[in-house]
PDB file of C-alpha atoms in Angstrom:
ATOM      1  CA  UNK A 408      18.737 -11.404   1.148  1.00 79.00           C
ATOM      2  CA  UNK A 409      15.676  -9.107   1.302  1.00 89.00           C
ATOM      3  CA  UNK A 410      13.879 -11.370  -1.137  1.00 86.00           C
ATOM      4  CA  UNK A 411      14.276 -14.242   1.333  1.00 88.00           C
ATOM      5  CA  UNK A 412      12.934 -12.084   4.162  1.00 87.00           C
ATOM      6  CA  UNK A 413       9.918 -11.168   2.025  1.00 90.00           C
ATOM      7  CA  UNK A 414       9.230 -14.845   1.380  1.00 87.00           C
ATOM      8  CA  UNK A 415       9.534 -15.692   5.079  1.00 90.00           C
ATOM      9  CA  UNK A 416       7.202 -12.840   6.058  1.00 90.00           C
ATOM     10  CA  UNK A 417       4.555 -13.932   3.538  1.00 90.00           C
ATOM     11  CA  UNK A 418       4.764 -17.600   4.481  1.00 89.00           C
ATOM     12  CA  UNK A 419       4.336 -16.675   8.153  1.00 88.00           C
ATOM     13  CA  UNK A 420       1.245 -14.590   7.383  1.00 89.00           C
ATOM     14  CA  UNK A 421      -0.231 -17.414   5.314  1.00 86.00           C
ATOM     15  CA  UNK A 422      -0.406 -19.511   8.493  1.00 83.00           C
ATOM     16  CA  UNK A 423      -2.873 -17.097  10.113  1.00 81.00           C
ATOM     17  CA  UNK A 424      -6.636 -17.564   9.987  1.00 75.00           C
ATOM     18  CA  UNK A 425      -8.952 -14.689   9.116  1.00 72.00           C
ATOM     19  CA  UNK A 426     -11.751 -13.663  11.469  1.00 72.00           C
ATOM     20  CA  UNK A 427     -14.170 -11.151   9.934  1.00 73.00           C
ATOM     21  CA  UNK A 428     -17.097  -9.417  11.580  1.00 71.00           C
ATOM     22  CA  UNK A 429     -20.435  -8.407  10.118  1.00 75.00           C
ATOM     23  CA  UNK A 430     -20.688  -4.628  10.052  1.00 86.00           C
ATOM     24  CA  UNK A 431     -22.437  -1.883   8.153  1.00 91.00           C
ATOM     25  CA  UNK A 432     -20.194   0.067   5.794  1.00 95.00           C
ATOM     26  CA  UNK A 433     -20.787   3.544   4.322  1.00 97.00           C
ATOM     27  CA  UNK A 434     -22.710   3.539   1.050  1.00 97.00           C
ATOM     28  CA  UNK A 435     -19.716   4.839  -0.921  1.00 97.00           C
ATOM     29  CA  UNK A 436     -17.551   1.928   0.261  1.00 97.00           C
ATOM     30  CA  UNK A 437     -20.237  -0.674  -0.502  1.00 96.00           C
ATOM     31  CA  UNK A 438     -20.924   0.882  -3.906  1.00 97.00           C
ATOM     32  CA  UNK A 439     -17.252   0.733  -4.910  1.00 98.00           C
ATOM     33  CA  UNK A 440     -16.874  -2.914  -3.833  1.00 97.00           C
ATOM     34  CA  UNK A 441     -20.038  -3.942  -5.701  1.00 97.00           C
ATOM     35  CA  UNK A 442     -19.211  -1.885  -8.802  1.00 97.00           C
ATOM     36  CA  UNK A 443     -15.786  -3.522  -9.105  1.00 97.00           C
ATOM     37  CA  UNK A 444     -17.074  -7.040  -8.207  1.00 97.00           C
ATOM     38  CA  UNK A 445     -14.369  -7.368  -5.558  1.00 96.00           C
ATOM     39  CA  UNK A 446     -14.288 -10.331  -3.140  1.00 93.00           C
ATOM     40  CA  UNK A 447     -15.453  -8.989   0.222  1.00 89.00           C
ATOM     41  CA  UNK A 448     -13.950 -11.694   2.439  1.00 90.00           C
ATOM     42  CA  UNK A 449     -10.565 -12.426   0.865  1.00 93.00           C
ATOM     43  CA  UNK A 450      -7.978 -13.635   3.381  1.00 93.00           C
ATOM     44  CA  UNK A 451      -5.051 -11.980   1.623  1.00 95.00           C
ATOM     45  CA  UNK A 452      -3.928 -10.155  -1.482  1.00 96.00           C
ATOM     46  CA  UNK A 453      -0.876 -10.415  -3.733  1.00 96.00           C
ATOM     47  CA  UNK A 454      -0.091  -7.576  -6.159  1.00 97.00           C
ATOM     48  CA  UNK A 455       2.644  -7.579  -8.778  1.00 96.00           C
ATOM     49  CA  UNK A 456       3.671  -4.073  -9.833  1.00 96.00           C
ATOM     50  CA  UNK A 457       5.642  -3.685 -13.068  1.00 89.00           C
ATOM     51  CA  UNK A 458       6.909  -0.759 -15.171  1.00 87.00           C
ATOM     52  CA  UNK A 459       6.854   1.434 -12.081  1.00 95.00           C
ATOM     53  CA  UNK A 460       9.014   4.366 -11.040  1.00 95.00           C
ATOM     54  CA  UNK A 461      10.080   5.962  -7.772  1.00 94.00           C
ATOM     55  CA  UNK A 462      11.807   9.316  -7.388  1.00 90.00           C
ATOM     56  CA  UNK A 463      15.159   9.493  -5.653  1.00 79.00           C
ATOM     57  CA  UNK A 464      16.304  13.103  -5.481  1.00 77.00           C
ATOM     58  CA  UNK A 465      15.999  14.578  -8.963  1.00 83.00           C
ATOM     59  CA  UNK A 466      16.003  11.198 -10.702  1.00 86.00           C
ATOM     60  CA  UNK A 467      13.394   8.520 -11.340  1.00 92.00           C
ATOM     61  CA  UNK A 468      14.367   4.903 -10.706  1.00 92.00           C
ATOM     62  CA  UNK A 469      12.559   2.077 -12.493  1.00 94.00           C
ATOM     63  CA  UNK A 470      11.370  -0.624 -10.105  1.00 95.00           C
ATOM     64  CA  UNK A 471       9.299  -3.794  -9.911  1.00 94.00           C
ATOM     65  CA  UNK A 472       7.433  -4.662  -6.715  1.00 96.00           C
ATOM     66  CA  UNK A 473       5.742  -7.684  -5.190  1.00 96.00           C
ATOM     67  CA  UNK A 474       3.242  -6.819  -2.466  1.00 97.00           C
ATOM     68  CA  UNK A 475       1.358  -8.972   0.040  1.00 97.00           C
ATOM     69  CA  UNK A 476      -1.442  -7.576   2.268  1.00 97.00           C
ATOM     70  CA  UNK A 477      -3.700  -9.180   4.851  1.00 96.00           C
ATOM     71  CA  UNK A 478      -6.599  -7.682   6.832  1.00 95.00           C
ATOM     72  CA  UNK A 479      -4.716  -8.500  10.055  1.00 92.00           C
ATOM     73  CA  UNK A 480      -3.661  -5.713   9.164  1.00 96.00           C
ATOM     74  CA  UNK A 481      -0.241  -6.370   7.646  1.00 97.00           C
ATOM     75  CA  UNK A 482       1.683  -5.320   4.568  1.00 97.00           C
ATOM     76  CA  UNK A 483       4.940  -6.556   3.023  1.00 97.00           C
ATOM     77  CA  UNK A 484       6.438  -5.173  -0.199  1.00 97.00           C
ATOM     78  CA  UNK A 485       9.595  -6.361  -1.946  1.00 96.00           C
ATOM     79  CA  UNK A 486      11.149  -3.756  -4.259  1.00 95.00           C
ATOM     80  CA  UNK A 487      13.827  -4.335  -6.918  1.00 94.00           C
ATOM     81  CA  UNK A 488      15.426  -1.866  -9.298  1.00 92.00           C
ATOM     82  CA  UNK A 489      18.628  -0.235 -10.524  1.00 87.00           C
ATOM     83  CA  UNK A 490      19.989   3.191  -9.691  1.00 82.00           C
ATOM     84  CA  UNK A 491      22.332   3.872 -12.586  1.00 82.00           C
ATOM     85  CA  UNK A 492      24.028   0.444 -12.856  1.00 85.00           C
ATOM     86  CA  UNK A 493      23.732  -0.461  -9.154  1.00 88.00           C
ATOM     87  CA  UNK A 494      21.094  -3.070  -8.204  1.00 91.00           C
ATOM     88  CA  UNK A 495      18.875  -1.853  -5.369  1.00 92.00           C
ATOM     89  CA  UNK A 496      16.571  -3.915  -3.142  1.00 95.00           C
ATOM     90  CA  UNK A 497      13.979  -2.662  -0.685  1.00 95.00           C
ATOM     91  CA  UNK A 498      11.579  -4.119   1.864  1.00 96.00           C
ATOM     92  CA  UNK A 499       8.599  -2.106   3.106  1.00 97.00           C
ATOM     93  CA  UNK A 500       6.973  -3.759   6.147  1.00 97.00           C
ATOM     94  CA  UNK A 501       4.065  -3.263   8.534  1.00 98.00           C
ATOM     95  CA  UNK A 502       2.907  -5.828  11.102  1.00 96.00           C
ATOM     96  CA  UNK A 503       1.626  -5.695  14.689  1.00 95.00           C
ATOM     97  CA  UNK A 504       2.142  -1.986  15.148  1.00 97.00           C
ATOM     98  CA  UNK A 505       5.631  -1.834  13.658  1.00 97.00           C
ATOM     99  CA  UNK A 506       6.691  -0.326  10.347  1.00 97.00           C
ATOM    100  CA  UNK A 507      10.097  -0.595   8.735  1.00 96.00           C
ATOM    101  CA  UNK A 508      11.731   0.331   5.435  1.00 94.00           C
ATOM    102  CA  UNK A 509      15.016  -1.354   4.508  1.00 94.00           C
ATOM    103  CA  UNK A 510      17.010  -0.429   1.397  1.00 93.00           C
ATOM    104  CA  UNK A 511      20.195  -2.192   0.288  1.00 92.00           C
ATOM    105  CA  UNK A 512      22.546  -1.876  -2.658  1.00 90.00           C
ATOM    106  CA  UNK A 513      24.374  -4.844  -4.202  1.00 82.00           C
ATOM    107  CA  UNK A 514      22.293  -7.039  -1.823  1.00 76.00           C
ATOM    108  CA  UNK A 515      24.463  -6.424   1.247  1.00 72.00           C
ATOM    109  CA  UNK A 516      25.291  -2.698   1.470  1.00 77.00           C
ATOM    110  CA  UNK A 517      22.902  -0.883   3.784  1.00 69.00           C
ATOM    111  CA  UNK A 518      21.451   2.314   2.294  1.00 78.00           C
ATOM    112  CA  UNK A 519      18.590   2.937   4.731  1.00 80.00           C
ATOM    113  CA  UNK A 520      16.831   1.266   7.636  1.00 89.00           C
ATOM    114  CA  UNK A 521      13.915   3.444   8.730  1.00 91.00           C
ATOM    115  CA  UNK A 522      11.973   2.436  11.831  1.00 93.00           C
ATOM    116  CA  UNK A 523      10.532   3.966  14.991  1.00 95.00           C
ATOM    117  CA  UNK A 524       7.232   5.634  15.992  1.00 95.00           C
ATOM    118  CA  UNK A 525       7.037   7.867  12.913  1.00 95.00           C
ATOM    119  CA  UNK A 526       7.609   4.902  10.629  1.00 95.00           C
ATOM    120  CA  UNK A 527       4.999   2.858  12.543  1.00 97.00           C
ATOM    121  CA  UNK A 528       2.348   5.511  11.955  1.00 97.00           C
ATOM    122  CA  UNK A 529       3.361   6.106   8.336  1.00 97.00           C
ATOM    123  CA  UNK A 530       3.289   2.393   7.521  1.00 97.00           C
ATOM    124  CA  UNK A 531      -0.112   1.974   9.176  1.00 98.00           C
ATOM    125  CA  UNK A 532      -1.673   4.855   7.236  1.00 98.00           C
ATOM    126  CA  UNK A 533      -0.261   3.307   4.045  1.00 98.00           C
ATOM    127  CA  UNK A 534      -2.111   0.091   4.966  1.00 98.00           C
ATOM    128  CA  UNK A 535      -5.262   2.183   5.445  1.00 98.00           C
ATOM    129  CA  UNK A 536      -4.806   3.840   2.044  1.00 98.00           C
ATOM    130  CA  UNK A 537      -4.984   0.370   0.433  1.00 98.00           C
ATOM    131  CA  UNK A 538      -8.074  -0.809   2.332  1.00 98.00           C
ATOM    132  CA  UNK A 539     -10.126  -0.842  -0.865  1.00 98.00           C
ATOM    133  CA  UNK A 540      -7.457  -2.945  -2.581  1.00 98.00           C
ATOM    134  CA  UNK A 541      -8.341  -5.680  -0.053  1.00 97.00           C
ATOM    135  CA  UNK A 542     -12.010  -5.115   0.891  1.00 96.00           C
ATOM    136  CA  UNK A 543     -11.944  -7.542   3.838  1.00 95.00           C
ATOM    137  CA  UNK A 544      -9.848  -4.910   5.639  1.00 96.00           C
ATOM    138  CA  UNK A 545     -12.858  -2.569   5.516  1.00 96.00           C
ATOM    139  CA  UNK A 546     -14.741  -5.021   7.763  1.00 94.00           C
ATOM    140  CA  UNK A 547     -12.088  -5.193  10.465  1.00 94.00           C
ATOM    141  CA  UNK A 548     -12.835  -3.589  13.830  1.00 93.00           C
ATOM    142  CA  UNK A 549      -9.537  -1.685  13.734  1.00 95.00           C
ATOM    143  CA  UNK A 550     -11.108   0.762  11.226  1.00 97.00           C
ATOM    144  CA  UNK A 551     -13.873   3.268  11.952  1.00 97.00           C
ATOM    145  CA  UNK A 552     -15.761   4.881   9.059  1.00 97.00           C
ATOM    146  CA  UNK A 553     -17.262   8.388   8.977  1.00 97.00           C
ATOM    147  CA  UNK A 554     -19.218   9.352   5.824  1.00 97.00           C
ATOM    148  CA  UNK A 555     -18.641  13.007   4.913  1.00 98.00           C
ATOM    149  CA  UNK A 556     -20.846  13.265   1.800  1.00 95.00           C
ATOM    150  CA  UNK A 557     -21.785  11.199  -1.274  1.00 93.00           C
ATOM    151  CA  UNK A 558     -18.223  11.042  -2.599  1.00 97.00           C
ATOM    152  CA  UNK A 559     -16.007  11.196   0.515  1.00 98.00           C
ATOM    153  CA  UNK A 560     -15.531   8.939   3.529  1.00 98.00           C
ATOM    154  CA  UNK A 561     -13.149   9.555   6.405  1.00 98.00           C
ATOM    155  CA  UNK A 562     -11.539   6.557   8.093  1.00 98.00           C
ATOM    156  CA  UNK A 563      -9.427   6.071  11.201  1.00 98.00           C
ATOM    157  CA  UNK A 564      -7.343   2.992  11.963  1.00 98.00           C
ATOM    158  CA  UNK A 565      -5.892   1.835  15.289  1.00 98.00           C
ATOM    159  CA  UNK A 566      -3.567  -1.126  15.696  1.00 98.00           C
ATOM    160  CA  UNK A 567      -1.318  -2.049  18.633  1.00 97.00           C
ATOM    161  CA  UNK A 568      -1.517   1.489  19.985  1.00 97.00           C
ATOM    162  CA  UNK A 569      -0.709   3.163  16.646  1.00 98.00           C
ATOM    163  CA  UNK A 570      -3.358   5.452  15.129  1.00 98.00           C
ATOM    164  CA  UNK A 571      -3.831   7.209  11.800  1.00 98.00           C
ATOM    165  CA  UNK A 572      -6.615   8.546   9.613  1.00 98.00           C
ATOM    166  CA  UNK A 573      -7.386   9.726   6.107  1.00 98.00           C
ATOM    167  CA  UNK A 574     -10.127  10.492   3.580  1.00 98.00           C
ATOM    168  CA  UNK A 575     -11.229   8.288   0.661  1.00 98.00           C
ATOM    169  CA  UNK A 576     -12.710  10.039  -2.382  1.00 98.00           C
ATOM    170  CA  UNK A 577     -14.812   8.508  -5.172  1.00 98.00           C
ATOM    171  CA  UNK A 578     -15.670   9.629  -8.713  1.00 97.00           C
ATOM    172  CA  UNK A 579     -19.147  10.104 -10.178  1.00 94.00           C
ATOM    173  CA  UNK A 580     -19.245   6.401 -11.121  1.00 93.00           C
ATOM    174  CA  UNK A 581     -18.550   5.350  -7.538  1.00 96.00           C
ATOM    175  CA  UNK A 582     -14.956   4.213  -8.033  1.00 97.00           C
ATOM    176  CA  UNK A 583     -12.254   4.999  -5.493  1.00 98.00           C
ATOM    177  CA  UNK A 584      -9.922   7.633  -6.953  1.00 98.00           C
ATOM    178  CA  UNK A 585      -8.000   9.259  -4.085  1.00 98.00           C
ATOM    179  CA  UNK A 586      -6.810   8.791  -0.516  1.00 98.00           C
ATOM    180  CA  UNK A 587      -5.523  11.815   1.411  1.00 98.00           C
ATOM    181  CA  UNK A 588      -3.931  11.926   4.856  1.00 98.00           C
ATOM    182  CA  UNK A 589      -1.972  14.278   7.083  1.00 97.00           C
ATOM    183  CA  UNK A 590      -0.650  11.437   9.260  1.00 97.00           C
ATOM    184  CA  UNK A 591       2.376  10.375   7.224  1.00 96.00           C
ATOM    185  CA  UNK A 592       5.953  11.329   8.046  1.00 93.00           C
ATOM    186  CA  UNK A 593       8.331  12.067   5.178  1.00 85.00           C
ATOM    187  CA  UNK A 594      11.645  10.275   5.754  1.00 75.00           C
ATOM    188  CA  UNK A 595      13.388  12.428   3.148  1.00 71.00           C
ATOM    189  CA  UNK A 596      12.426  15.621   5.030  1.00 70.00           C
ATOM    190  CA  UNK A 597      13.573  14.824   8.576  1.00 72.00           C
ATOM    191  CA  UNK A 598      10.457  12.719   9.221  1.00 81.00           C
ATOM    192  CA  UNK A 599       8.299  15.832   9.214  1.00 86.00           C
ATOM    193  CA  UNK A 600       4.541  15.486   8.845  1.00 93.00           C
ATOM    194  CA  UNK A 601       3.324  16.553   5.404  1.00 93.00           C
ATOM    195  CA  UNK A 602       0.021  15.918   3.605  1.00 97.00           C
ATOM    196  CA  UNK A 603       0.220  12.817   1.401  1.00 97.00           C
ATOM    197  CA  UNK A 604      -2.103  11.375  -1.186  1.00 98.00           C
ATOM    198  CA  UNK A 605      -2.554   8.337  -3.413  1.00 98.00           C
ATOM    199  CA  UNK A 606      -4.393   8.765  -6.717  1.00 98.00           C
ATOM    200  CA  UNK A 607      -5.851   5.984  -8.863  1.00 98.00           C
ATOM    201  CA  UNK A 608      -5.521   7.152 -12.465  1.00 98.00           C
ATOM    202  CA  UNK A 609      -7.094   4.191 -14.252  1.00 97.00           C
ATOM    203  CA  UNK A 610      -8.808   0.831 -13.798  1.00 97.00           C
ATOM    204  CA  UNK A 611      -8.807  -2.394 -15.783  1.00 96.00           C
ATOM    205  CA  UNK A 612     -10.304  -5.880 -15.624  1.00 95.00           C
ATOM    206  CA  UNK A 613      -8.509  -8.665 -13.739  1.00 90.00           C
ATOM    207  CA  UNK A 614     -10.102 -12.113 -13.974  1.00 88.00           C
ATOM    208  CA  UNK A 615     -13.688 -10.883 -13.708  1.00 92.00           C
ATOM    209  CA  UNK A 616     -13.259  -7.929 -11.353  1.00 95.00           C
ATOM    210  CA  UNK A 617     -12.299  -4.308 -11.929  1.00 97.00           C
ATOM    211  CA  UNK A 618      -9.114  -3.193 -10.217  1.00 97.00           C
ATOM    212  CA  UNK A 619      -6.836  -0.131 -10.081  1.00 97.00           C
ATOM    213  CA  UNK A 620      -4.171  -0.137 -12.776  1.00 97.00           C
ATOM    214  CA  UNK A 621      -2.151   3.097 -12.638  1.00 97.00           C
ATOM    215  CA  UNK A 622      -1.521   4.759  -9.274  1.00 98.00           C
ATOM    216  CA  UNK A 623       0.586   7.670  -8.072  1.00 98.00           C
ATOM    217  CA  UNK A 624       1.724   8.865  -4.644  1.00 97.00           C
ATOM    218  CA  UNK A 625       2.407  12.540  -3.912  1.00 97.00           C
ATOM    219  CA  UNK A 626       3.803  14.605  -1.051  1.00 96.00           C
ATOM    220  CA  UNK A 627       2.098  17.985  -0.697  1.00 96.00           C
ATOM    221  CA  UNK A 628       5.009  20.109   0.527  1.00 93.00           C
ATOM    222  CA  UNK A 629       5.087  23.816   1.427  1.00 91.00           C
ATOM    223  CA  UNK A 630       7.031  24.516  -1.782  1.00 90.00           C
ATOM    224  CA  UNK A 631       4.623  22.543  -3.963  1.00 93.00           C
ATOM    225  CA  UNK A 632       3.541  19.020  -4.801  1.00 95.00           C
ATOM    226  CA  UNK A 633       6.163  16.294  -5.193  1.00 94.00           C
ATOM    227  CA  UNK A 634       4.961  13.203  -7.041  1.00 95.00           C
ATOM    228  CA  UNK A 635       7.443  10.492  -6.119  1.00 94.00           C
ATOM    229  CA  UNK A 636       5.775   7.236  -7.198  1.00 96.00           C
ATOM    230  CA  UNK A 637       4.037   6.136 -10.403  1.00 97.00           C
ATOM    231  CA  UNK A 638       3.109   2.461 -10.520  1.00 96.00           C
ATOM    232  CA  UNK A 639       1.258   0.009 -12.749  1.00 97.00           C
ATOM    233  CA  UNK A 640      -0.469  -3.057 -11.337  1.00 97.00           C
ATOM    234  CA  UNK A 641       0.198  -6.011 -13.617  1.00 95.00           C
ATOM    235  CA  UNK A 642      -1.299  -8.935 -11.680  1.00 95.00           C
ATOM    236  CA  UNK A 643      -3.639  -9.407  -8.706  1.00 95.00           C
ATOM    237  CA  UNK A 644      -4.375 -12.592  -6.746  1.00 94.00           C
ATOM    238  CA  UNK A 645      -6.685 -13.038  -3.774  1.00 95.00           C
ATOM    239  CA  UNK A 646      -6.721 -15.895  -1.249  1.00 92.00           C
ATOM    240  CA  UNK A 647      -3.190 -17.168  -1.748  1.00 88.00           C
ATOM    241  CA  UNK A 648      -2.584 -20.518  -0.013  1.00 85.00           C
ATOM    242  CA  UNK A 649       1.132 -20.645  -0.673  1.00 78.00           C
ATOM    243  CA  UNK A 650       3.747 -18.452  -2.280  1.00 74.00           C
ATOM    244  CA  UNK A 651       4.077 -20.593  -5.391  1.00 63.00           C
ATOM    245  CA  UNK A 652       5.081 -17.745  -7.707  1.00 58.00           C
ATOM    246  CA  UNK A 653       8.261 -16.361  -9.186  1.00 58.00           C
ATOM    247  CA  UNK A 654      10.058 -13.727  -7.128  1.00 52.00           C
TER     248      UNK A 654
END
């Protein structure tokens, strides 16, 4: 069921036309895009994550994910895995100011359906954290850039009345290595605000460009850091015209 919704969401986004604007970006952003030979004006992005894990309580669950982003901005992620022997599906959505996370077991049993203002903001800041995955998003007027120094750039994003911000950090080679924000609500802790970060652990070549390979996501809680996601990007495609791939 959620797989069908993912397909419908992607096919609807594929109907939209991209309108980019010329703008000056901070040197650190331009350096990363040039260093990795990334397409600056891609209309969309498809990522296939494999051999990934997400923490649920004290246990790690193996998952595969299919993700579709556009610079609209929008984001749609289909998640599939097993918790013990039970098949689990998830759908992580952001579009037009609304975020939603749906989780189901055995395809039809509702486990979670998170939505509301906190989810809207959290989903939007997640979109922002992946701006350098889809460089055309960096050119959109919904994002403002504020260089802090040679290796850090702060960014704020505003979309349909929802606002969020965070800081991008780069290594000595100029590659993006971390995004940090304090604008994400933790659903597992009563939707409280806690610092959150994404780290890029490694890069590899994909069809002529350099792209993140291993990534982690971490909550920075009062009692200590909680790494809850470790993912590996297996395949990347820009400028999809139709969803002619296996799901």
